[in-house]
Coordinates of C-alpha atoms and ligand atoms in Angstrom, one line a residue:
Chain A
M1122 CA 0.0 0.0 0.0
A1123 CA 1.6 3.2 -1.1
D1124 CA -0.5 6.0 0.4
T1125 CA 2.4 8.5 0.3
L1126 CA 1.8 11.9 1.8
L1127 CA 5.3 13.3 1.4
A1128 CA 7.8 12.2 -1.1
V1129 CA 11.3 13.5 -1.2
R1130 CA 13.1 12.8 -4.4
N1131 CA 16.9 13.1 -4.8
L1132 CA 17.2 16.2 -2.7
K1133 CA 20.6 17.9 -2.7
K1134 CA 21.9 20.9 -0.8
S1135 CA 25.4 21.9 -0.2
F1136 CA 27.0 24.7 1.8
G1137 CA 30.3 25.5 0.2
G1138 CA 32.0 22.2 0.2
V1139 CA 29.7 20.5 2.7
N1140 CA 27.0 18.3 1.2
A1141 CA 24.4 18.8 4.0
T1142 CA 21.7 17.0 2.0
D1143 CA 23.2 14.4 -0.4
D1144 CA 20.7 12.8 -2.7
V1145 CA 18.1 12.2 -0.1
S1146 CA 14.9 10.3 -1.0
I1147 CA 12.4 9.6 1.7
E1148 CA 8.7 8.6 1.5
V1149 CA 6.4 9.3 4.4
E1150 CA 3.1 7.4 4.4
R1151 CA -0.1 9.0 5.5
G1152 CA -0.6 8.6 9.2
E1153 CA 2.9 7.4 9.8
L1154 CA 5.3 8.6 12.4
H1155 CA 8.6 8.7 10.5
A1156 CA 11.7 9.4 12.5
V1157 CA 14.9 10.8 11.1
I1158 CA 18.0 10.1 13.2
G1159 CA 21.6 10.7 12.7
P1160 CA 24.7 12.2 14.4
N1161 CA 25.2 15.9 14.9
G1162 CA 25.7 17.8 11.7
A1163 CA 24.2 14.9 9.6
G1164 CA 21.8 17.4 7.9
K1165 CA 18.6 16.7 9.7
T1166 CA 17.7 20.4 10.3
T1167 CA 18.8 21.2 6.8
L1168 CA 16.4 18.5 5.5
I1169 CA 13.5 19.9 7.5
A1170 CA 14.2 23.4 6.4
Q1171 CA 13.9 22.3 2.8
L1172 CA 10.7 20.4 3.5
S1173 CA 9.2 23.5 5.2
G1174 CA 10.3 25.8 2.4
D1175 CA 12.7 27.9 4.5
L1176 CA 15.6 26.7 2.5
A1177 CA 15.7 26.1 -1.3
P1178 CA 17.3 22.8 -2.4
D1179 CA 20.0 22.8 -5.0
S1180 CA 18.2 20.1 -6.9
G1181 CA 15.6 17.4 -6.3
K1182 CA 11.9 17.5 -5.6
V1183 CA 9.5 17.6 -2.7
L1184 CA 6.1 16.3 -3.4
L1185 CA 3.1 16.6 -1.0
D1186 CA 0.1 14.5 -2.0
G1187 CA 1.8 14.0 -5.3
K1188 CA 2.0 17.7 -5.9
D1189 CA 5.4 19.3 -6.6
I1190 CA 5.9 21.9 -3.8
T1191 CA 9.6 22.3 -4.2
S1192 CA 9.3 26.0 -5.1
V1193 CA 6.2 26.8 -3.0
P1194 CA 7.0 29.5 -0.4
T1195 CA 6.9 28.6 3.3
H1196 CA 3.7 30.4 4.2
R1197 CA 1.8 28.7 1.4
R1198 CA 3.0 25.2 2.5
S1199 CA 1.4 26.0 5.9
H1200 CA -1.9 26.3 4.1
F1201 CA -1.3 22.9 2.4
G1202 CA -1.4 21.5 5.9
M1203 CA 2.3 21.5 6.8
A1204 CA 3.7 22.8 10.1
R1205 CA 7.1 22.7 11.6
S1206 CA 8.6 23.2 15.0
F1207 CA 12.1 24.5 15.4
Q1208 CA 15.1 22.9 17.0
I1209 CA 16.1 26.2 18.5
T1210 CA 12.9 27.4 20.2
S1211 CA 11.3 30.0 18.0
V1212 CA 8.3 31.6 19.7
F1213 CA 7.3 35.2 20.2
M1214 CA 9.3 35.9 23.3
N1215 CA 7.6 39.3 24.0
M1216 CA 4.1 37.9 23.9
S1217 CA 2.0 35.9 26.3
V1218 CA 1.6 32.2 25.8
I1219 CA -2.0 32.6 24.7
A1220 CA -1.1 35.4 22.3
N1221 CA 1.5 33.1 20.7
V1222 CA -1.0 30.4 20.1
S1223 CA -3.8 32.8 19.1
L1224 CA -1.5 34.2 16.4
A1225 CA -1.0 30.7 15.1
V1226 CA -4.8 30.1 15.1
Q1227 CA -5.4 33.4 13.4
S1228 CA -3.2 32.4 10.5
H1229 CA -5.7 29.8 9.5
D1230 CA -8.9 31.7 10.3
G1231 CA -9.4 33.8 7.3
T1232 CA -7.6 37.0 6.3
S1233 CA -5.6 39.0 8.7
F1234 CA -6.2 42.2 6.8
R1235 CA -8.5 43.3 9.6
F1236 CA -7.4 46.6 11.0
W1237 CA -9.8 47.7 13.7
Q1238 CA -11.2 45.2 16.0
P1239 CA -8.9 44.0 18.8
A1240 CA -7.7 40.5 18.1
C1241 CA -7.3 39.5 21.8
T1242 CA -11.0 39.7 22.6
E1243 CA -11.9 37.4 19.8
E1244 CA -13.4 34.2 21.1
R1245 CA -12.8 32.4 17.9
L1246 CA -9.1 32.9 18.3
R1247 CA -9.0 32.5 22.1
R1248 CA -11.0 29.3 22.4
P1249 CA -9.1 27.1 20.0
A1250 CA -5.9 28.5 21.4
M1251 CA -6.9 27.5 24.9
D1252 CA -7.9 24.0 23.7
I1253 CA -4.5 23.5 22.3
L1254 CA -2.7 24.8 25.4
D1255 CA -4.8 22.3 27.3
K1256 CA -3.6 19.5 25.0
V1257 CA 0.1 20.3 25.5
G1258 CA -0.3 21.0 29.3
L1259 CA 0.2 24.7 29.2
A1260 CA -3.3 25.9 30.0
D1261 CA -2.3 27.2 33.4
R1262 CA 0.5 29.3 31.9
A1263 CA -1.7 31.1 29.3
G1264 CA -1.1 34.5 30.6
T1265 CA 2.7 34.2 31.1
I1266 CA 5.1 36.0 28.8
A1267 CA 7.0 33.5 26.7
S1268 CA 10.3 34.9 27.8
A1269 CA 9.5 34.2 31.4
M1270 CA 8.9 30.4 30.9
S1271 CA 11.3 27.6 31.4
H1272 CA 13.0 26.0 28.5
G1273 CA 10.9 22.9 28.7
E1274 CA 7.7 25.0 28.7
R1275 CA 8.8 26.9 25.6
R1276 CA 9.4 23.6 23.9
Q1277 CA 5.8 22.7 24.6
L1278 CA 4.7 26.1 23.3
E1279 CA 6.7 25.5 20.2
L1280 CA 4.6 22.3 19.6
A1281 CA 1.4 24.1 20.5
M1282 CA 2.0 26.7 17.9
A1283 CA 2.6 24.1 15.2
L1284 CA -0.6 22.3 16.2
A1285 CA -2.6 25.5 16.2
T1286 CA -2.4 25.7 12.4
K1287 CA -4.3 22.4 12.2
P1288 CA -1.7 20.6 10.1
R1289 CA -2.1 17.1 8.7
F1290 CA 1.7 16.9 8.4
L1291 CA 4.0 17.8 11.2
L1292 CA 7.8 18.4 10.9
L1293 CA 9.2 18.2 14.4
D1294 CA 12.9 19.2 14.9
E1295 CA 14.1 17.7 18.2
P1296 CA 11.0 18.5 20.2
M1297 CA 12.6 17.1 23.3
A1298 CA 16.0 18.9 23.0
G1299 CA 17.2 20.1 26.4
M1300 CA 14.2 18.7 28.2
G1301 CA 14.3 17.0 31.6
V1302 CA 13.3 13.3 32.0
E1303 CA 9.8 14.1 33.2
E1304 CA 9.2 16.8 30.5
S1305 CA 10.5 14.3 27.8
A1306 CA 8.1 11.7 29.0
A1307 CA 5.2 14.1 28.9
M1308 CA 6.2 15.1 25.3
V1309 CA 6.3 11.4 24.3
G1310 CA 2.8 11.1 25.7
I1311 CA 1.6 14.1 23.7
L1312 CA 3.2 12.7 20.5
K1313 CA 1.6 9.3 21.1
G1314 CA -1.7 11.1 21.3
L1315 CA -1.1 12.7 18.0
K1316 CA 0.0 9.5 16.3
G1317 CA -2.3 8.2 13.6
D1318 CA -4.2 11.4 13.6
K1319 CA -1.3 13.4 12.1
T1320 CA 1.5 12.4 9.8
I1321 CA 4.7 13.2 11.5
L1322 CA 8.3 13.5 10.5
L1323 CA 10.3 13.5 13.8
V1324 CA 13.9 14.4 14.2
E1325 CA 15.1 13.4 17.6
H1326 CA 18.3 12.4 19.4
D1327 CA 16.5 10.7 22.3
M1328 CA 16.7 7.1 21.1
D1329 CA 14.3 5.8 23.7
A1330 CA 11.7 8.2 22.5
V1331 CA 12.4 7.4 18.8
F1332 CA 12.1 3.7 19.3
A1333 CA 8.9 4.1 21.4
L1334 CA 7.2 6.3 18.8
A1335 CA 8.4 5.6 15.3
D1336 CA 6.7 3.5 12.8
R1337 CA 9.7 3.7 10.5
I1338 CA 13.1 5.3 10.9
S1339 CA 15.5 6.8 8.4
V1340 CA 19.1 7.2 9.3
L1341 CA 21.0 10.1 8.0
V1342 CA 24.8 10.3 8.0
Y1343 CA 26.8 13.0 6.3
G1344 CA 23.7 14.1 4.4
R1345 CA 22.9 10.6 3.1
V1346 CA 20.2 8.2 4.0
I1347 CA 22.1 5.0 4.9
A1348 CA 19.0 3.0 5.9
T1349 CA 15.3 3.2 6.2
G1350 CA 13.1 0.7 7.9
K1351 CA 11.1 -0.5 10.9
P1352 CA 12.7 0.2 14.3
A1353 CA 13.6 -3.4 14.7
E1354 CA 15.3 -3.5 11.3
I1355 CA 17.2 -0.4 12.1
R1356 CA 18.4 -1.7 15.4
R1357 CA 19.8 -4.8 13.6
N1358 CA 21.4 -2.9 10.7
K1359 CA 25.1 -3.2 10.8
A1360 CA 25.9 0.0 8.9
V1361 CA 23.7 2.0 11.3
R1362 CA 25.3 0.5 14.3
D1363 CA 28.7 1.3 13.0
A1364 CA 27.8 4.8 12.0
Y1365 CA 25.5 5.9 14.8
L1366 CA 23.9 3.6 17.2
G1367 CA 27.1 2.0 18.2
E1368 CA 28.2 5.3 19.7
D1369 CA 26.0 5.0 22.7
Chain B
M1345 CA -3.8 16.9 30.4
S1346 CA -3.1 19.8 32.7
E1347 CA -4.0 19.4 36.4
A1348 CA -4.2 23.1 37.3
A1349 CA -7.1 25.1 36.1
P1350 CA -6.2 27.9 33.7
S1351 CA -5.5 31.0 35.8
A1352 CA -8.6 33.0 34.9
A1353 CA -7.0 36.3 35.8
A1354 CA -4.0 35.8 33.6
I1355 CA -6.3 35.0 30.6
K1356 CA -8.5 37.9 31.3
E1357 CA -5.4 40.1 31.3
F1358 CA -4.9 38.9 27.7
T1359 CA -8.4 39.0 26.5
R1360 CA -8.9 42.6 27.6
P1361 CA -7.8 44.9 24.9
P1362 CA -4.8 47.0 26.1
S1363 CA -6.0 50.4 27.2
L1364 CA -5.2 53.4 25.0
L1365 CA -3.6 55.2 27.9
G1366 CA -1.5 52.4 29.4
K1367 CA -1.9 50.0 32.4
S1368 CA -1.0 52.0 35.4
V1369 CA -3.5 54.5 36.8
T1370 CA -0.8 57.2 37.4
G1371 CA 0.6 56.6 34.0
R1372 CA -2.8 57.3 32.5
Y1373 CA -3.1 60.6 34.5
I1374 CA 0.3 61.6 33.2
T1375 CA -0.6 60.8 29.6
V1376 CA -3.8 62.7 29.8
A1377 CA -2.2 65.6 31.5
F1378 CA 0.6 65.7 28.9
M1379 CA -1.9 65.7 26.0
V1380 CA -4.1 68.3 27.6
L1381 CA -1.1 70.5 28.3
L1382 CA 0.0 70.1 24.7
L1383 CA -3.4 71.4 23.7
V1384 CA -3.9 74.1 26.3
L1385 CA -0.5 75.7 26.8
P1386 CA -0.1 76.9 23.3
L1387 CA -3.6 78.3 23.3
V1388 CA -3.0 80.1 26.6
A1389 CA 0.2 81.5 25.2
W1390 CA -1.6 82.7 22.1
F1391 CA -4.4 84.4 24.2
T1392 CA -1.7 86.2 26.2
G1393 CA -0.1 87.4 23.0
N1394 CA 2.8 84.9 22.7
T1395 CA 2.2 83.7 19.2
F1396 CA 5.7 82.2 19.0
Y1397 CA 4.6 79.4 21.3
L1398 CA 1.6 78.6 19.2
D1399 CA 3.7 78.4 16.1
F1400 CA 6.4 76.3 17.8
S1401 CA 3.7 74.0 19.1
T1402 CA 2.1 73.6 15.7
R1403 CA 5.5 72.5 14.4
I1404 CA 5.9 70.1 17.3
I1405 CA 2.5 68.6 16.7
C1406 CA 3.1 68.1 13.0
L1407 CA 6.4 66.4 13.6
S1408 CA 4.9 64.4 16.5
F1409 CA 2.4 63.1 14.0
A1410 CA 5.2 62.1 11.6
A1411 CA 7.0 60.4 14.5
V1412 CA 3.8 58.5 15.4
S1413 CA 3.6 57.2 11.9
L1414 CA 7.2 56.2 11.9
N1415 CA 6.7 54.4 15.2
L1416 CA 4.0 52.2 13.6
I1417 CA 6.6 50.6 11.4
L1418 CA 9.7 51.1 13.5
G1419 CA 8.4 50.5 16.9
F1420 CA 5.7 47.9 16.2
G1421 CA 7.0 46.4 13.0
G1422 CA 10.8 46.5 13.5
M1423 CA 11.2 48.2 10.2
I1424 CA 14.0 50.7 10.8
S1425 CA 13.3 53.2 8.1
F1426 CA 15.9 55.9 7.6
G1427 CA 13.9 57.6 4.9
H1428 CA 10.7 58.6 6.6
A1429 CA 11.1 62.3 6.0
A1430 CA 10.6 61.7 2.3
F1431 CA 6.9 61.4 3.1
I1432 CA 6.9 64.7 4.9
G1433 CA 8.4 66.4 1.8
I1434 CA 6.0 64.6 -0.6
G1435 CA 3.1 65.6 1.6
A1436 CA 4.2 69.2 1.7
Y1437 CA 4.8 69.4 -2.0
M1438 CA 1.3 67.9 -2.7
V1439 CA 0.1 71.2 -1.1
G1440 CA 2.7 73.4 -2.7
I1441 CA 2.5 72.2 -6.3
P1442 CA -1.3 72.3 -6.7
A1443 CA -1.4 75.7 -4.9
Y1444 CA 1.3 76.9 -7.3
H1445 CA -1.0 76.0 -10.2
G1446 CA -4.0 77.7 -8.6
Y1447 CA -5.7 74.6 -7.1
E1448 CA -6.1 75.6 -3.5
S1449 CA -8.7 73.2 -2.1
G1450 CA -7.7 71.2 0.9
W1451 CA -10.0 68.5 -0.3
L1452 CA -7.5 68.0 -3.1
H1453 CA -4.3 68.6 -1.1
F1454 CA -4.8 66.3 1.8
P1455 CA -6.0 63.2 -0.1
L1456 CA -3.3 63.9 -2.7
A1457 CA -0.6 64.1 0.0
M1458 CA -1.7 60.8 1.5
G1459 CA -2.3 59.1 -1.9
V1460 CA 1.1 60.0 -3.4
S1461 CA 2.9 59.2 -0.2
A1462 CA 1.1 55.8 -0.1
L1463 CA 2.1 55.2 -3.7
F1464 CA 5.7 56.1 -3.0
A1465 CA 5.6 53.8 0.1
L1466 CA 4.2 51.0 -2.0
V1467 CA 6.8 51.2 -4.8
T1468 CA 9.8 51.8 -2.6
G1469 CA 8.6 49.6 0.2
A1470 CA 8.2 46.7 -2.3
V1471 CA 11.9 46.9 -2.9
C1472 CA 13.1 47.8 0.6
L1473 CA 11.2 45.1 2.3
R1474 CA 13.1 42.5 0.2
T1475 CA 16.1 43.4 2.4
K1476 CA 16.9 43.0 6.0
G1477 CA 18.8 44.8 8.8
V1478 CA 21.4 47.3 7.7
Y1479 CA 20.5 46.9 4.1
F1480 CA 16.9 48.0 4.8
I1481 CA 18.2 51.1 6.6
M1482 CA 20.5 52.0 3.8
I1483 CA 18.0 51.4 1.0
T1484 CA 15.2 53.4 2.7
M1485 CA 17.6 56.2 3.0
A1486 CA 18.6 55.9 -0.6
F1487 CA 15.1 56.1 -1.9
A1488 CA 14.4 59.1 0.3
Q1489 CA 17.5 60.8 -1.2
M1490 CA 16.2 60.0 -4.6
A1491 CA 13.0 61.8 -3.8
Y1492 CA 15.1 64.7 -2.3
Y1493 CA 17.1 65.0 -5.6
L1494 CA 13.9 64.7 -7.6
F1495 CA 12.4 67.7 -6.0
L1496 CA 15.7 69.5 -6.0
S1497 CA 15.7 69.2 -9.8
L1498 CA 12.2 70.6 -10.3
E1499 CA 13.2 74.1 -11.3
E1500 CA 9.6 75.0 -12.0
Y1501 CA 8.9 74.5 -8.3
G1502 CA 11.9 76.4 -7.1
G1503 CA 14.5 73.6 -7.0
D1504 CA 16.7 74.0 -3.9
D1505 CA 15.3 77.5 -3.4
G1506 CA 12.0 76.0 -2.3
L1507 CA 8.5 77.0 -2.9
T1508 CA 6.3 79.5 -1.2
I1509 CA 2.7 78.6 -0.4
Y1510 CA 0.9 81.9 -0.5
N1511 CA -2.5 80.7 0.6
R1512 CA -3.1 77.7 2.9
S1513 CA -5.3 74.9 1.8
V1514 CA -8.9 76.0 1.5
L1515 CA -11.3 73.9 3.5
N1516 CA -14.8 75.2 3.3
I1517 CA -15.8 74.3 6.8
I1518 CA -12.8 75.7 8.6
D1519 CA -10.3 78.5 7.8
I1520 CA -6.7 77.3 8.5
E1521 CA -5.4 80.7 7.5
N1522 CA -6.2 81.3 11.2
K1523 CA -3.2 80.0 13.2
V1524 CA -5.4 78.7 16.0
V1525 CA -7.6 76.8 13.7
L1526 CA -4.5 75.3 12.0
F1527 CA -3.1 74.3 15.3
L1528 CA -6.4 72.7 16.3
L1529 CA -6.6 70.8 13.0
A1530 CA -3.0 69.5 13.5
Y1531 CA -3.8 68.5 17.1
A1532 CA -7.0 66.7 16.0
A1533 CA -5.0 64.9 13.2
L1534 CA -2.4 63.8 15.8
A1535 CA -5.0 62.6 18.3
T1536 CA -6.8 60.7 15.5
G1537 CA -3.4 59.3 14.3
I1538 CA -2.6 58.0 17.8
Y1539 CA -6.0 56.4 18.1
A1540 CA -5.7 54.8 14.7
V1541 CA -2.3 53.3 15.6
Y1542 CA -3.8 52.1 18.8
R1543 CA -6.6 50.3 16.9
I1544 CA -4.3 49.0 14.3
V1545 CA -1.6 47.5 16.5
N1546 CA -4.2 45.6 18.5
S1547 CA -6.1 44.3 15.5
R1548 CA -5.4 41.1 13.8
F1549 CA -3.3 42.9 11.2
G1550 CA -1.3 44.6 14.0
M1551 CA -0.7 41.3 15.7
V1552 CA 0.7 40.0 12.5
V1553 CA 3.0 43.0 12.1
R1554 CA 4.2 42.7 15.7
G1555 CA 4.7 39.0 15.2
C1556 CA 7.0 39.8 12.2
Q1557 CA 9.0 42.1 14.4
S1558 CA 9.3 39.4 17.0
N1559 CA 10.1 36.5 14.8
E1560 CA 9.5 36.6 11.1
A1561 CA 10.7 33.0 10.4
R1562 CA 8.1 31.7 12.7
M1563 CA 5.4 33.9 11.2
K1564 CA 6.2 32.4 7.8
A1565 CA 6.1 28.9 9.2
L1566 CA 2.6 29.7 10.7
G1567 CA 1.4 30.5 7.2
Y1568 CA 1.7 34.3 7.0
N1569 CA 2.8 36.0 3.9
T1570 CA 4.9 38.4 6.0
Y1571 CA 6.0 40.5 3.1
A1572 CA 2.4 41.5 2.2
Y1573 CA 1.6 42.5 5.8
R1574 CA 4.8 44.4 6.3
L1575 CA 4.4 46.2 3.0
T1576 CA 0.8 47.2 4.0
A1577 CA 2.0 48.6 7.3
Y1578 CA 4.7 50.5 5.4
V1579 CA 2.1 52.0 3.1
I1580 CA -0.2 53.0 6.0
A1581 CA 2.7 54.7 7.8
G1582 CA 3.7 56.5 4.6
A1583 CA 0.2 57.8 4.0
M1584 CA 0.0 59.0 7.6
C1585 CA 3.3 60.8 7.4
G1586 CA 2.2 62.3 4.1
L1587 CA -0.7 63.9 5.9
A1588 CA 1.7 65.2 8.6
G1589 CA 3.8 66.7 5.8
A1590 CA 0.8 68.4 4.2
L1591 CA 0.0 70.0 7.6
L1592 CA 3.6 71.0 8.1
G1593 CA 3.7 72.5 4.6
N1594 CA 0.6 74.5 5.3
F1595 CA 2.0 75.7 8.6
Q1596 CA 5.4 76.7 7.2
S1597 CA 4.1 78.4 4.1
F1598 CA 7.5 77.8 2.6
I1599 CA 8.7 74.4 1.6
S1600 CA 11.9 73.0 0.2
P1601 CA 13.6 69.7 -0.5
D1602 CA 15.4 70.1 2.8
M1603 CA 12.3 68.9 4.5
M1604 CA 13.1 65.4 3.2
G1605 CA 16.9 65.3 3.6
W1606 CA 18.4 62.3 5.4
T1607 CA 19.1 64.4 8.5
R1608 CA 15.4 65.0 8.8
S1609 CA 14.8 61.3 8.6
G1610 CA 17.4 60.8 11.3
E1611 CA 15.7 63.4 13.5
L1612 CA 12.4 61.5 13.2
M1613 CA 14.1 58.3 14.2
F1614 CA 15.7 60.1 17.2
M1615 CA 12.3 61.4 18.3
V1616 CA 10.8 57.9 18.2
I1617 CA 13.7 56.2 20.0
L1618 CA 14.0 59.1 22.5
G1619 CA 10.4 58.9 23.4
G1620 CA 10.1 55.1 23.4
T1621 CA 9.6 52.8 20.5
G1622 CA 6.5 50.7 20.4
T1623 CA 4.6 52.9 22.7
L1624 CA 1.5 54.9 21.7
F1625 CA 2.5 58.3 23.1
G1626 CA 6.2 57.9 23.3
P1627 CA 6.9 59.5 19.8
V1628 CA 5.0 62.6 20.9
L1629 CA 7.0 62.8 24.1
G1630 CA 10.2 62.3 22.0
A1631 CA 9.2 65.0 19.5
V1632 CA 8.4 67.5 22.3
A1633 CA 11.7 66.7 24.1
F1634 CA 13.7 66.8 20.9
L1635 CA 12.4 70.1 19.6
V1636 CA 12.3 71.9 23.0
I1637 CA 15.9 70.9 23.8
E1638 CA 17.0 71.9 20.3
E1639 CA 15.3 75.3 20.8
I1640 CA 16.9 75.9 24.1
L1641 CA 20.4 74.9 23.1
S1642 CA 20.2 76.9 19.9
A1643 CA 19.3 80.0 22.0
F1644 CA 22.4 79.6 24.1
T1645 CA 25.0 78.9 21.5
T1646 CA 25.4 78.8 17.8
Y1647 CA 27.4 75.6 18.2
W1648 CA 24.4 73.8 19.6
A1649 CA 24.4 70.9 17.1
L1650 CA 27.4 69.1 18.7
P1651 CA 26.3 69.1 22.3
F1652 CA 22.7 68.3 21.1
G1653 CA 24.0 65.3 19.1
I1654 CA 26.0 64.0 22.1
L1655 CA 23.0 64.4 24.4
L1656 CA 20.8 62.5 22.0
I1657 CA 23.2 59.7 21.6
L1658 CA 23.7 59.4 25.3
S1659 CA 20.0 59.4 26.0
V1660 CA 19.4 56.7 23.4
L1661 CA 22.2 54.6 24.7
F1662 CA 21.4 54.9 28.4
I1663 CA 17.7 55.5 28.8
K1664 CA 16.2 52.0 28.2
G1665 CA 12.8 52.3 26.5
G1666 CA 13.2 56.0 26.0
L1667 CA 11.5 58.7 28.0
S1668 CA 8.3 56.5 28.3
G1669 CA 10.4 53.7 29.8
L1670 CA 11.9 56.2 32.2
I1671 CA 8.5 57.5 33.4
H1672 CA 7.2 53.9 33.5
R1673 CA 10.1 52.8 35.8
G1674 CA 9.8 56.0 37.9
L1675 CA 6.1 55.1 38.6
K1676 CA 7.0 51.5 39.5
H1677 CA 9.6 52.5 42.1
G1678 CA 8.3 55.9 43.2
Ligands
LIG920 N1 23.4 28.0 6.7 C1 24.4 27.2 6.7 N2 25.6 27.6 6.1 C2 26.7 26.8 6.1 N3 26.7 25.5 6.5 C3 25.5 25.0 7.1 C4 24.4 25.8 7.2 N4 23.4 25.1 7.8 C5 23.9 23.9 8.1 N5 25.2 23.8 7.7 C6 26.1 22.7 7.8 O1 25.4 21.6 7.2 C7 25.6 20.4 8.0 C8 24.3 19.9 8.5 O2 23.7 20.8 9.5 P1 22.3 20.5 10.2 O3 22.1 21.6 11.1 O4 21.3 20.2 9.2 O5 22.6 19.2 11.0 P2 21.7 18.4 12.1 O6 21.7 17.0 11.6 O7 20.5 19.1 12.3 O8 22.6 18.5 13.4 P3 22.2 18.6 14.9 O9 21.9 17.2 15.4 O10 23.4 19.1 15.6 O11 21.0 19.5 15.0 C9 26.6 20.8 9.1 O12 27.8 20.5 8.7 C10 26.4 22.3 9.2 O13 27.6 22.9 9.6
LIG921 MG1 19.6 20.1 13.8

């Protein structure tokens, strides 16, 4: 059964002499949680940036639902149902938590060329925003300014904002980076809850989380996919063990 | 998933639109008193025969309005424009040029000033907003200088000698040949401008513009065509400043390309930063402080420019949040 949502075809991107993405082809099935793992500097973030549209590939194609979106700008991809979270927390630091999420909701609630009515009193922004904060466990922090939150909470907010755009396809770049054990466990719980409902491409260093969550795993080393398969297959794979898993 | 109930107060804080006059009660009194004084003092001066202060205040009000418009993009949108005075000049010439040809109606002048400024903002902004950081600053300045040289080259309208406006714009309901009426019109325009900025920055559109200032990459990822929103803000600010220029042109009765030189743009920036970027009344405070200090220093010495420049740079470097920030902190601790 080939119900492919995202197809990456022969993607290449180099920075100077570094081949950050070296002929990468990956297919993500609808409803699948597909993990991408690999050592530091393997090109995981670079791959995500090309999928989200933040970075233009040198060559190759990105297809969403069979449609070539390689040259579609980032903001339009969002309206095709794609959302990303950033490895380096990227929220509106000077805004309250609920304002952060409301702004994400607003993006998918008609035009924002509305110049007069205050946005913050709008129930149709606030209510969905609160629902999502509830989902990621930040409801009690709604009024806090993002810069006053802990790192872990900001990671949760990062996810909340991606979810607020009602995506069908999520690109998550190390959602658990820098989180404590408890916070990581909570995040795994949240991602488990999203599984099946959303198609997810997950980049993560936390191997316990990856093996607990992933339907399939692709291993990226020096910009190349050296293996793709079910978690059990990846665990057994000799090349993967040598290049990456053997490390720990 | 969360155990604790959402803190109702915190959310209410968010869902209440920010007050026009600020959060703290004392702060509100100060703002109101400041705006009332700005209206009443010049009138009192005029009634007691001191026309100079009325004239001076009219200039302050016009430039405050220009600073308020710059603040919309600089303070709320993070667009550091070094060419905002171009709109003042364009606005002024949209009074001067039609008047020169015998068209004296304000109903023509003011819409024309806003319209042409908006168009200039649209065309130049479309290019400028493709760039970031220092490049944006430089290119806005470059476009303003182009406008400067364009008007300089228009011999018909006086070139660098400038153009005299013999009769102020004719508005059939009010007579702005009367200094007091012109002052009141400028004040009304400023008040309306501040209210408009207040509504805009809290609207959906304003939230998007502020989001772009805070984190543009995230805004794109959320699905916003940030370029279109920022350009729209740029055009609104340009049109507002065009109106300020038309008022200033009417007041001065003499206009020249100097009104849009890069030093003028720099002064506007200073006013905004001095008063407090991203605040509603800060630019007015900044404009008042700037022009009053300039006036006082220039009365003392002919070499006022240097100490003035040093004073400004020090204040920008050391007063965090500008004068508004200073007052705000004073209220907190005092
Ligand atoms: N903008 C850039 N300019 C130059 N080189 C870059 C740029 N972005 C990434 N690189 C290089 O490309 C390679 C891949 O980087 P990338 O950030 O994608 O790795 P990663 O797999 O996400 O690593 P990590 O696990 O540390 O997050 C690295 O060698 C990096 O130095
Ligand atoms: Mg990375």
